[in-house]
XYZ file of C-alpha atoms in Angstrom:
569
model
C 126.598 -56.751 -45.605
C 123.051 -54.734 -44.487
C 120.909 -54.599 -47.491
C 119.480 -50.987 -48.720
C 116.915 -49.781 -49.648
C 115.140 -46.395 -50.775
C 111.052 -46.355 -50.020
C 108.857 -43.865 -50.992
C 108.901 -39.558 -49.187
C 106.467 -39.115 -47.544
C 106.340 -35.823 -46.144
C 107.650 -36.341 -42.611
C 109.096 -38.313 -40.571
C 109.209 -38.298 -37.340
C 111.963 -39.819 -34.739
C 110.332 -41.127 -31.100
C 107.537 -42.514 -30.816
C 106.895 -41.316 -27.686
C 103.819 -38.757 -26.312
C 105.587 -35.776 -28.111
C 106.307 -37.731 -31.586
C 102.852 -39.381 -31.127
C 101.107 -36.073 -30.374
C 103.163 -34.985 -33.547
C 101.665 -37.317 -36.304
C 98.272 -37.457 -34.526
C 98.009 -33.729 -35.665
C 100.275 -34.430 -39.022
C 97.476 -37.043 -40.042
C 94.419 -34.875 -38.727
C 95.289 -32.613 -41.492
C 95.936 -34.577 -44.644
C 99.801 -34.451 -43.905
C 101.726 -38.287 -44.701
C 104.576 -39.028 -42.577
C 106.334 -42.046 -40.902
C 107.125 -42.864 -37.174
C 110.069 -44.718 -36.077
C 111.497 -45.425 -33.470
C 114.504 -47.315 -31.874
C 112.271 -49.084 -29.331
C 111.138 -52.629 -29.820
C 107.839 -52.243 -27.289
C 106.008 -49.232 -25.593
C 107.964 -49.173 -22.074
C 105.832 -50.356 -19.710
C 106.282 -47.704 -16.776
C 104.812 -44.319 -14.783
C 107.119 -42.009 -16.076
C 105.293 -38.980 -17.047
C 101.837 -39.162 -15.368
C 100.959 -35.556 -15.083
C 98.209 -34.294 -17.405
C 97.271 -30.367 -17.859
C 94.845 -29.093 -18.514
C 96.468 -27.700 -21.285
C 96.965 -30.763 -23.062
C 93.134 -31.859 -22.066
C 91.567 -28.860 -24.518
C 94.403 -30.200 -27.217
C 93.137 -34.154 -27.074
C 89.237 -32.861 -27.425
C 89.788 -30.908 -30.147
C 91.653 -33.834 -31.847
C 88.267 -35.854 -30.184
C 90.671 -37.653 -28.306
C 90.196 -36.778 -24.543
C 86.710 -38.569 -23.889
C 89.471 -42.259 -24.003
C 91.771 -40.084 -22.197
C 89.362 -38.951 -19.175
C 87.887 -42.953 -18.460
C 90.890 -44.028 -18.797
C 93.226 -40.796 -15.922
C 92.038 -40.312 -12.247
C 91.550 -36.529 -10.959
C 94.434 -34.721 -9.324
C 92.577 -32.743 -7.022
C 96.137 -31.036 -5.022
C 98.854 -31.711 -2.606
C 100.292 -32.116 0.886
C 103.379 -30.170 1.588
C 105.149 -32.073 4.877
C 108.730 -30.153 5.762
C 110.583 -32.600 9.048
C 106.500 -34.174 9.962
C 105.358 -31.570 10.171
C 102.652 -30.819 7.712
C 103.379 -26.857 5.633
C 101.398 -26.385 3.543
C 97.875 -28.545 1.234
C 97.301 -27.307 -2.341
C 94.292 -26.763 -3.973
C 94.497 -27.555 -7.717
C 91.224 -25.319 -8.174
C 91.015 -23.404 -11.445
C 88.063 -20.952 -12.604
C 84.623 -22.645 -13.706
C 84.941 -21.694 -17.311
C 88.461 -23.848 -17.853
C 86.663 -27.061 -18.949
C 88.922 -29.678 -17.522
C 91.106 -30.007 -14.187
C 94.637 -31.835 -13.565
C 94.812 -34.856 -14.241
C 97.621 -38.464 -13.548
C 97.807 -41.016 -16.489
C 101.225 -43.259 -16.550
C 102.922 -42.535 -19.045
C 102.961 -46.166 -21.036
C 99.171 -45.380 -20.962
C 99.018 -41.830 -22.949
C 100.672 -43.445 -24.926
C 98.465 -46.308 -25.390
C 95.739 -43.895 -26.874
C 97.834 -42.329 -28.557
C 98.948 -45.208 -31.104
C 95.259 -46.611 -31.408
C 94.016 -42.790 -31.909
C 97.053 -42.613 -34.986
C 96.282 -45.912 -36.865
C 92.762 -45.213 -37.436
C 94.355 -42.614 -39.160
C 96.373 -44.981 -40.929
C 99.861 -44.776 -39.736
C 101.454 -47.360 -37.440
C 104.785 -46.783 -35.338
C 107.949 -48.812 -37.030
C 109.256 -50.888 -33.814
C 113.290 -51.384 -34.030
C 113.215 -49.434 -36.844
C 116.575 -45.875 -35.696
C 117.940 -43.092 -37.315
C 121.751 -43.902 -38.911
C 122.519 -40.630 -39.771
C 120.224 -37.472 -42.081
C 121.493 -34.360 -44.666
C 119.241 -32.443 -46.147
C 119.297 -29.679 -49.161
C 116.756 -27.140 -50.025
C 114.513 -29.436 -51.461
C 114.417 -32.023 -48.496
C 115.474 -34.528 -46.086
C 117.678 -38.065 -46.458
C 117.288 -40.400 -43.807
C 119.022 -43.336 -42.942
C 117.404 -45.508 -40.992
C 118.353 -49.410 -39.597
C 114.860 -51.227 -39.498
C 114.164 -54.142 -36.707
C 115.283 -56.648 -39.947
C 119.714 -54.738 -39.580
C 118.789 -53.405 -43.175
C 119.879 -50.240 -43.748
C 116.517 -47.300 -45.760
C 117.547 -44.737 -47.222
C 114.775 -42.882 -46.464
C 113.481 -38.758 -48.597
C 110.883 -36.509 -46.517
C 109.751 -32.941 -47.205
C 110.634 -32.701 -43.262
C 111.974 -34.619 -40.372
C 110.826 -34.095 -36.493
C 112.770 -35.498 -33.940
C 111.063 -36.033 -30.695
C 113.655 -39.160 -29.327
C 114.506 -37.527 -26.386
C 116.723 -36.487 -24.346
C 120.165 -37.807 -26.040
C 118.076 -37.193 -29.583
C 120.656 -38.269 -31.894
C 118.311 -35.476 -34.274
C 119.721 -33.224 -31.715
C 123.246 -34.093 -32.448
C 123.032 -34.334 -35.691
C 122.021 -30.393 -36.220
C 124.818 -29.517 -34.444
C 122.850 -27.606 -31.511
C 124.153 -26.301 -28.313
C 122.137 -28.402 -25.375
C 123.405 -25.579 -22.499
C 122.736 -26.183 -18.744
C 122.931 -28.633 -16.330
C 122.919 -31.655 -14.337
C 122.168 -31.968 -10.787
C 124.037 -34.144 -8.590
C 120.851 -36.171 -6.697
C 119.820 -39.197 -7.674
C 116.533 -39.933 -7.505
C 114.799 -44.327 -7.655
C 111.335 -43.912 -8.971
C 109.135 -46.470 -8.459
C 106.126 -47.880 -8.801
C 104.110 -49.050 -6.484
C 100.656 -49.309 -4.340
C 100.685 -48.679 -0.173
C 97.168 -48.391 2.919
C 96.906 -44.698 3.812
C 94.365 -43.264 4.467
C 95.231 -39.329 3.138
C 92.786 -37.041 1.170
C 91.807 -38.919 -2.495
C 93.344 -36.862 -5.904
C 95.943 -35.709 -3.166
C 100.470 -35.442 -3.928
C 101.876 -36.409 -1.201
C 105.535 -33.558 -0.794
C 107.354 -34.387 2.017
C 111.030 -33.690 3.204
C 113.440 -33.432 5.749
C 115.296 -30.188 6.028
C 119.567 -30.701 7.128
C 120.553 -28.454 9.719
C 122.040 -25.923 7.495
C 118.731 -25.900 5.609
C 118.928 -27.400 2.226
C 116.375 -30.709 1.907
C 118.736 -34.409 3.256
C 116.131 -36.533 2.160
C 112.618 -36.319 0.096
C 109.804 -37.970 -0.476
C 107.818 -36.635 -3.769
C 104.101 -39.579 -4.744
C 101.327 -38.843 -6.715
C 99.231 -40.659 -7.509
C 97.905 -43.197 -10.864
C 94.894 -45.114 -11.387
C 95.111 -49.289 -11.445
C 95.302 -50.309 -7.963
C 94.899 -53.430 -6.616
C 93.053 -52.707 -3.661
C 95.374 -49.983 -1.655
C 96.071 -46.734 -4.306
C 98.276 -46.563 -6.537
C 101.599 -43.527 -6.292
C 104.142 -42.959 -8.080
C 107.279 -42.442 -6.125
C 110.411 -40.341 -6.031
C 113.210 -40.061 -3.313
C 116.624 -39.479 -3.487
C 118.896 -43.164 -3.229
C 120.694 -44.671 -1.201
C 124.345 -44.880 -0.712
C 123.763 -48.438 -1.499
C 122.531 -47.511 -5.051
C 124.640 -43.910 -5.583
C 127.513 -44.838 -8.169
C 128.833 -41.844 -6.397
C 128.954 -43.757 -3.701
C 130.450 -46.753 -5.279
C 127.490 -48.441 -6.761
C 126.920 -49.231 -10.377
C 128.787 -46.393 -12.962
C 125.239 -43.897 -14.595
C 123.882 -44.786 -17.479
C 124.952 -42.619 -20.518
C 128.164 -41.183 -23.254
C 126.176 -37.651 -24.336
C 127.536 -35.775 -21.017
C 124.236 -35.377 -20.347
C 122.502 -37.019 -17.704
C 119.288 -37.329 -18.310
C 116.830 -40.211 -17.959
C 116.036 -43.902 -16.368
C 119.289 -46.112 -15.315
C 118.609 -49.759 -16.381
C 120.988 -51.072 -13.974
C 120.253 -49.979 -10.744
C 116.664 -51.010 -10.410
C 115.960 -50.876 -6.501
C 113.416 -52.648 -4.561
C 110.415 -52.449 -2.579
C 112.537 -52.875 0.630
C 114.331 -49.602 -0.657
C 111.136 -47.627 -0.963
C 109.126 -48.815 2.212
C 112.586 -47.879 3.915
C 112.364 -43.950 3.303
C 107.744 -44.011 3.412
C 109.070 -45.179 6.669
C 110.675 -42.504 7.182
C 109.108 -39.688 5.447
C 105.454 -40.695 5.822
C 103.424 -38.259 7.682
C 101.237 -41.485 8.803
C 102.422 -44.834 8.907
C 102.163 -46.734 5.772
C 103.418 -50.037 3.988
C 104.169 -50.556 0.182
C 103.180 -53.109 -1.818
C 102.680 -54.088 -5.439
C 106.347 -53.002 -7.049
C 105.258 -53.101 -10.670
C 108.741 -50.878 -11.521
C 111.647 -48.630 -10.812
C 114.613 -47.404 -11.911
C 117.474 -45.151 -10.750
C 117.108 -41.631 -12.119
C 119.194 -38.472 -11.998
C 117.803 -34.522 -13.418
C 119.173 -32.189 -15.991
C 118.471 -28.785 -16.787
C 118.954 -28.586 -21.069
C 117.725 -26.525 -23.920
C 118.690 -25.702 -27.976
C 120.110 -22.176 -28.671
C 117.161 -23.110 -31.956
C 114.395 -25.257 -32.423
C 115.076 -26.280 -35.618
C 117.690 -25.740 -38.877
C 116.061 -25.286 -42.504
C 114.151 -28.303 -42.633
C 114.403 -30.029 -39.631
C 113.224 -29.557 -36.214
C 112.877 -30.505 -32.589
C 110.388 -31.389 -30.203
C 109.720 -31.919 -26.121
C 112.718 -33.345 -24.751
C 114.896 -33.364 -28.217
C 114.964 -29.856 -27.220
C 114.899 -29.078 -24.160
C 114.592 -31.235 -20.318
C 114.114 -29.684 -16.441
C 112.834 -31.161 -13.469
C 109.497 -33.092 -13.375
C 108.228 -30.794 -10.226
C 104.590 -29.593 -11.878
C 104.566 -32.037 -14.621
C 105.312 -29.250 -17.274
C 108.379 -31.614 -19.731
C 105.485 -33.916 -21.110
C 103.065 -31.052 -21.707
C 105.214 -28.676 -22.876
C 106.522 -30.844 -25.677
C 103.435 -32.212 -26.837
C 102.792 -28.413 -27.363
C 105.592 -28.168 -29.513
C 104.289 -31.039 -30.801
C 100.770 -29.470 -32.440
C 102.494 -25.782 -32.521
C 104.801 -27.888 -35.266
C 101.765 -29.630 -36.715
C 100.008 -27.274 -38.136
C 102.988 -24.830 -39.359
C 103.381 -27.799 -41.399
C 100.984 -28.370 -43.228
C 100.195 -25.121 -44.378
C 103.563 -25.265 -46.131
C 102.882 -28.960 -47.194
C 99.530 -27.906 -48.595
C 101.705 -24.242 -50.025
C 99.185 -22.394 -48.152
C 101.459 -21.013 -46.375
C 105.288 -20.275 -47.883
C 108.313 -22.256 -45.439
C 108.844 -18.547 -43.156
C 106.303 -19.752 -41.427
C 107.684 -22.377 -40.050
C 110.571 -20.319 -37.639
C 107.994 -18.653 -36.749
C 107.882 -22.925 -34.570
C 111.436 -21.787 -33.089
C 110.030 -17.526 -32.238
C 107.498 -18.880 -30.863
C 108.670 -21.749 -28.494
C 112.128 -21.537 -27.375
C 111.114 -19.419 -25.381
C 108.866 -21.014 -23.215
C 111.144 -23.564 -22.711
C 113.627 -21.598 -21.537
C 110.297 -19.948 -19.335
C 109.253 -23.769 -17.925
C 113.059 -24.759 -17.727
C 113.843 -21.968 -15.489
C 110.731 -22.343 -13.714
C 110.902 -25.629 -13.087
C 115.152 -25.761 -11.533
C 113.257 -22.842 -9.241
C 110.568 -25.149 -8.185
C 112.584 -28.322 -7.687
C 114.888 -25.846 -5.524
C 112.322 -24.591 -2.938
C 110.823 -27.888 -2.117
C 108.374 -26.816 -5.384
C 105.683 -25.350 -6.184
C 105.516 -22.610 -3.539
C 101.609 -22.134 -2.256
C 102.075 -18.624 -1.111
C 102.279 -17.037 -4.754
C 101.028 -13.215 -4.453
C 98.529 -14.405 -7.073
C 97.455 -17.775 -6.342
C 94.539 -18.449 -9.489
C 97.855 -16.623 -12.101
C 100.441 -19.823 -10.057
C 98.082 -22.107 -11.066
C 97.133 -21.396 -14.807
C 100.589 -20.636 -15.448
C 100.892 -24.466 -14.421
C 98.580 -25.942 -16.165
C 99.658 -24.224 -18.690
C 96.482 -21.760 -19.930
C 99.177 -18.591 -19.931
C 101.435 -19.660 -22.803
C 100.508 -16.551 -25.021
C 102.768 -15.610 -28.051
C 100.955 -11.851 -27.722
C 103.799 -9.523 -29.237
C 104.660 -12.664 -32.080
C 105.062 -12.202 -35.427
C 102.375 -13.844 -36.397
C 99.987 -13.048 -33.748
C 98.031 -9.359 -35.233
C 97.377 -5.922 -33.955
C 95.573 -5.243 -30.665
C 91.754 -5.110 -30.774
C 89.652 -3.524 -27.727
C 90.009 -3.583 -23.989
C 94.560 -4.825 -23.613
C 93.164 -6.959 -20.657
C 90.333 -9.636 -22.463
C 92.045 -11.769 -25.226
C 94.399 -10.550 -27.210
C 95.469 -11.991 -30.526
C 98.509 -15.205 -30.117
C 96.911 -15.270 -26.717
C 95.137 -18.969 -26.291
C 91.537 -18.906 -26.926
C 89.820 -19.759 -24.204
C 86.844 -21.945 -23.424
C 83.407 -20.763 -22.682
C 80.175 -22.284 -21.133
C 75.977 -21.494 -23.073
C 75.579 -21.704 -26.963
C 73.618 -22.576 -28.213
C 72.062 -23.344 -31.632
C 68.153 -24.018 -32.863
C 68.686 -28.004 -33.386
C 70.237 -28.980 -30.043
C 68.001 -28.698 -27.129
C 71.422 -27.599 -24.088
C 74.342 -25.582 -24.317
C 76.916 -26.502 -25.944
C 80.778 -25.140 -24.735
C 82.857 -22.951 -27.461
C 85.625 -26.611 -27.374
C 82.294 -28.285 -28.834
C 82.192 -26.304 -31.521
C 86.142 -26.098 -32.170
C 86.447 -29.907 -32.129
C 87.186 -31.790 -35.128
C 88.201 -29.347 -37.391
C 91.740 -28.645 -38.724
C 91.902 -25.247 -40.048
C 91.655 -21.519 -38.485
C 88.155 -20.512 -37.613
C 86.736 -16.919 -38.142
C 83.757 -17.021 -35.040
C 81.592 -13.455 -35.594
C 80.684 -11.794 -33.030
C 77.339 -10.117 -33.722
C 75.303 -9.509 -36.732
C 77.057 -7.632 -38.502
C 76.279 -8.515 -42.756
C 79.060 -12.093 -43.093
C 81.342 -11.462 -45.920
C 81.394 -13.129 -48.746
C 84.346 -16.142 -48.926
C 87.107 -15.595 -50.902
C 86.591 -17.050 -54.501
C 89.836 -19.188 -53.744
C 88.376 -21.190 -51.078
C 90.888 -20.028 -48.727
C 89.011 -18.311 -46.341
C 88.623 -19.962 -43.192
C 85.475 -22.070 -41.863
C 83.180 -19.522 -40.243
C 81.369 -19.722 -37.555
C 78.806 -16.674 -36.254
C 78.181 -15.917 -32.010
C 74.602 -13.417 -32.165
C 74.657 -12.021 -29.054
C 72.420 -12.792 -25.906
C 70.058 -10.806 -27.438
C 70.072 -8.045 -30.172
C 69.508 -5.394 -28.314
C 74.364 -5.500 -26.576
C 74.747 -4.879 -30.596
C 72.421 -2.552 -32.246
C 71.415 -4.963 -34.584
C 67.391 -5.366 -35.622
C 67.655 -8.565 -37.595
C 68.753 -10.620 -35.022
C 65.823 -11.884 -32.767
C 65.926 -12.558 -29.565
C 65.856 -17.153 -28.893
C 67.159 -17.610 -32.624
C 70.317 -19.413 -33.225
C 68.478 -20.337 -36.781
C 70.406 -19.452 -40.150
C 72.092 -16.615 -40.860
C 72.669 -15.562 -44.658
C 76.459 -16.461 -45.277
C 77.704 -17.359 -41.038
C 78.228 -20.199 -40.831
C 76.534 -21.642 -38.938
C 75.218 -19.973 -35.916
C 75.265 -20.220 -32.312
C 73.126 -18.235 -29.536
C 75.373 -16.500 -26.979
C 72.178 -17.520 -24.421
C 74.467 -17.595 -21.485
C 76.585 -14.721 -21.653
C 79.752 -16.269 -21.195
C 81.263 -15.839 -24.519
C 80.680 -11.835 -24.205
C 82.192 -12.161 -20.904
C 85.287 -13.970 -21.656
C 86.291 -12.452 -24.901
C 85.182 -9.087 -23.993
C 84.014 -8.409 -27.775
C 84.264 -4.072 -28.030
C 80.987 -4.087 -30.725
C 80.591 -6.210 -32.947
C 84.213 -8.022 -33.397
C 86.102 -10.617 -35.957
C 88.761 -13.290 -33.586
C 90.395 -15.936 -36.231
C 91.340 -18.663 -34.282
C 94.199 -20.554 -35.142
C 94.453 -23.899 -34.767
C 95.788 -24.875 -32.381
C 93.432 -23.255 -30.391
C 94.842 -19.027 -30.859
C 94.128 -16.368 -31.619
C 95.752 -14.795 -34.438
C 93.720 -12.039 -35.051
C 91.565 -9.515 -33.556
C 89.022 -6.405 -35.469
C 86.247 -4.593 -35.840
C 83.823 -7.446 -37.308
C 83.583 -4.366 -40.008
C 87.098 -5.334 -41.755
C 87.585 -8.679 -41.758
C 88.120 -9.214 -44.856
C 91.559 -6.930 -44.537
C 91.979 -8.465 -40.762
C 91.783 -11.695 -43.082
C 94.103 -10.662 -46.689
C 96.659 -8.852 -43.965
C 97.170 -13.403 -42.023
C 97.299 -14.220 -45.324
C 99.931 -11.375 -45.642
C 101.004 -13.281 -43.399
C 101.623 -16.806 -43.772
C 102.493 -15.783 -47.103
C 105.919 -14.196 -45.834
C 107.917 -16.558 -48.948
C 106.995 -18.691 -51.737
C 106.721 -22.839 -50.310
C 109.748 -24.781 -51.600
C 109.009 -27.540 -54.234
C 108.449 -31.133 -52.562
C 111.047 -33.538 -53.429
C 109.740 -35.482 -55.893
C 108.294 -32.005 -57.502
C 109.044 -31.372 -60.925
C 110.350 -28.127 -60.115
C 112.101 -29.980 -57.538
């Protein structure tokens, strides 16, 4: 009989140690929140499943201090070649505006997980492998979870909150009774991690398809470049399953018993000959494939939950939304889920916000999930990301996940200044050309924000700084002086002076004028940046105290509940 033991209560129990669970743990630990991270698998899987890294994700990792390690391991994605019936139909170049600090990149999922795991371990949290969530219950003060550990023992854990990052077949989602509406694509696909000797442009993916007489796609090859080839070029290739491997045509049955046909199936392993046959049919020119690292059959569904959480239990990533991999949106969307939820949990756990703040997770992120599911389904049925969009710049920014916005939401302050300028709820754009009195080189705004976990107040202009609250709850303050003093009419900010300004916090000069160009301040202006890099408020600088008080009112809409074990619980 399994024995049951009780353990100390962490602030948050995270179930699932893929990229989303690891990102949740990383953000929570950065915010000084205790957490346990469990995963039922005994080891990290060696599969290059989710491989596309979006520029927005790289911005998040920059703020965490992780991005350098990622850049050293990843390869750039420069574009995609589209072939239809053997002819080149389009060439999509992945080009972003110059102010965006990162481009698109590719990295095998197991490498992403390795880097995140090492980062989280450096913050004091280690994955508890071979540990499975059996069930959970929640009440007014916390969540009681029952785990089965790697040694077969059953363990009861009490936590303030539970976050399910446990994938498409999520135990947490099922335990909450969330609906997961959608459907499955009828096609079966196979994935393979291989090398090839073709001479296609470096850094470009390939999407090659064949149309039947009625215009439907009856053959498909998608290739994404990966790092780490042994002389030839390495790709993750996906294609339709041949008849001999199809469950619908007499092959082994599809795995899974929960009605969600999504993900890899270990019972069917395509061989190198299966991959070579598709390459022979659809590659733009003759090529030989080799070095098969792994392969699998997989199915694709499109589903989304009816809500992202219930009281003290939440879902994120594939536990909340699944969809076609077109455009590499899934893992990146899940990482943004994690970042959005973690800072809210941290503020509530520290008593700096009421629990009502956590309803903003569903309010902000579920519309994003719905849009991503709908868009990827459209692109999957339209032969990939369209190359002939009416506005290619907007299309590229959206695929890079740089247009995600919470404007008009309950956590966004009122608009101020030009409507087409960054407003509350929008991503806070990066910019370059900031100078300081000591640094002999220009800085980016990301350099200024890196490592910070709380809200940051950016004061643009030379108006006198407002005093911090007596209770110390005022955000970190950064002052950005205009390129010249004359631009705000302030006589006390000398051109070229990046030295100290009393009460102004860290001081930088907008020497290149890029901050003013991108943020379009309307005179001396304040910008309150959330911990996840979105604008919480924008306001005239002389109204700073009023704007900060209004934002605190939003955060403190309800009193924080006592944590498990507190005298008041």
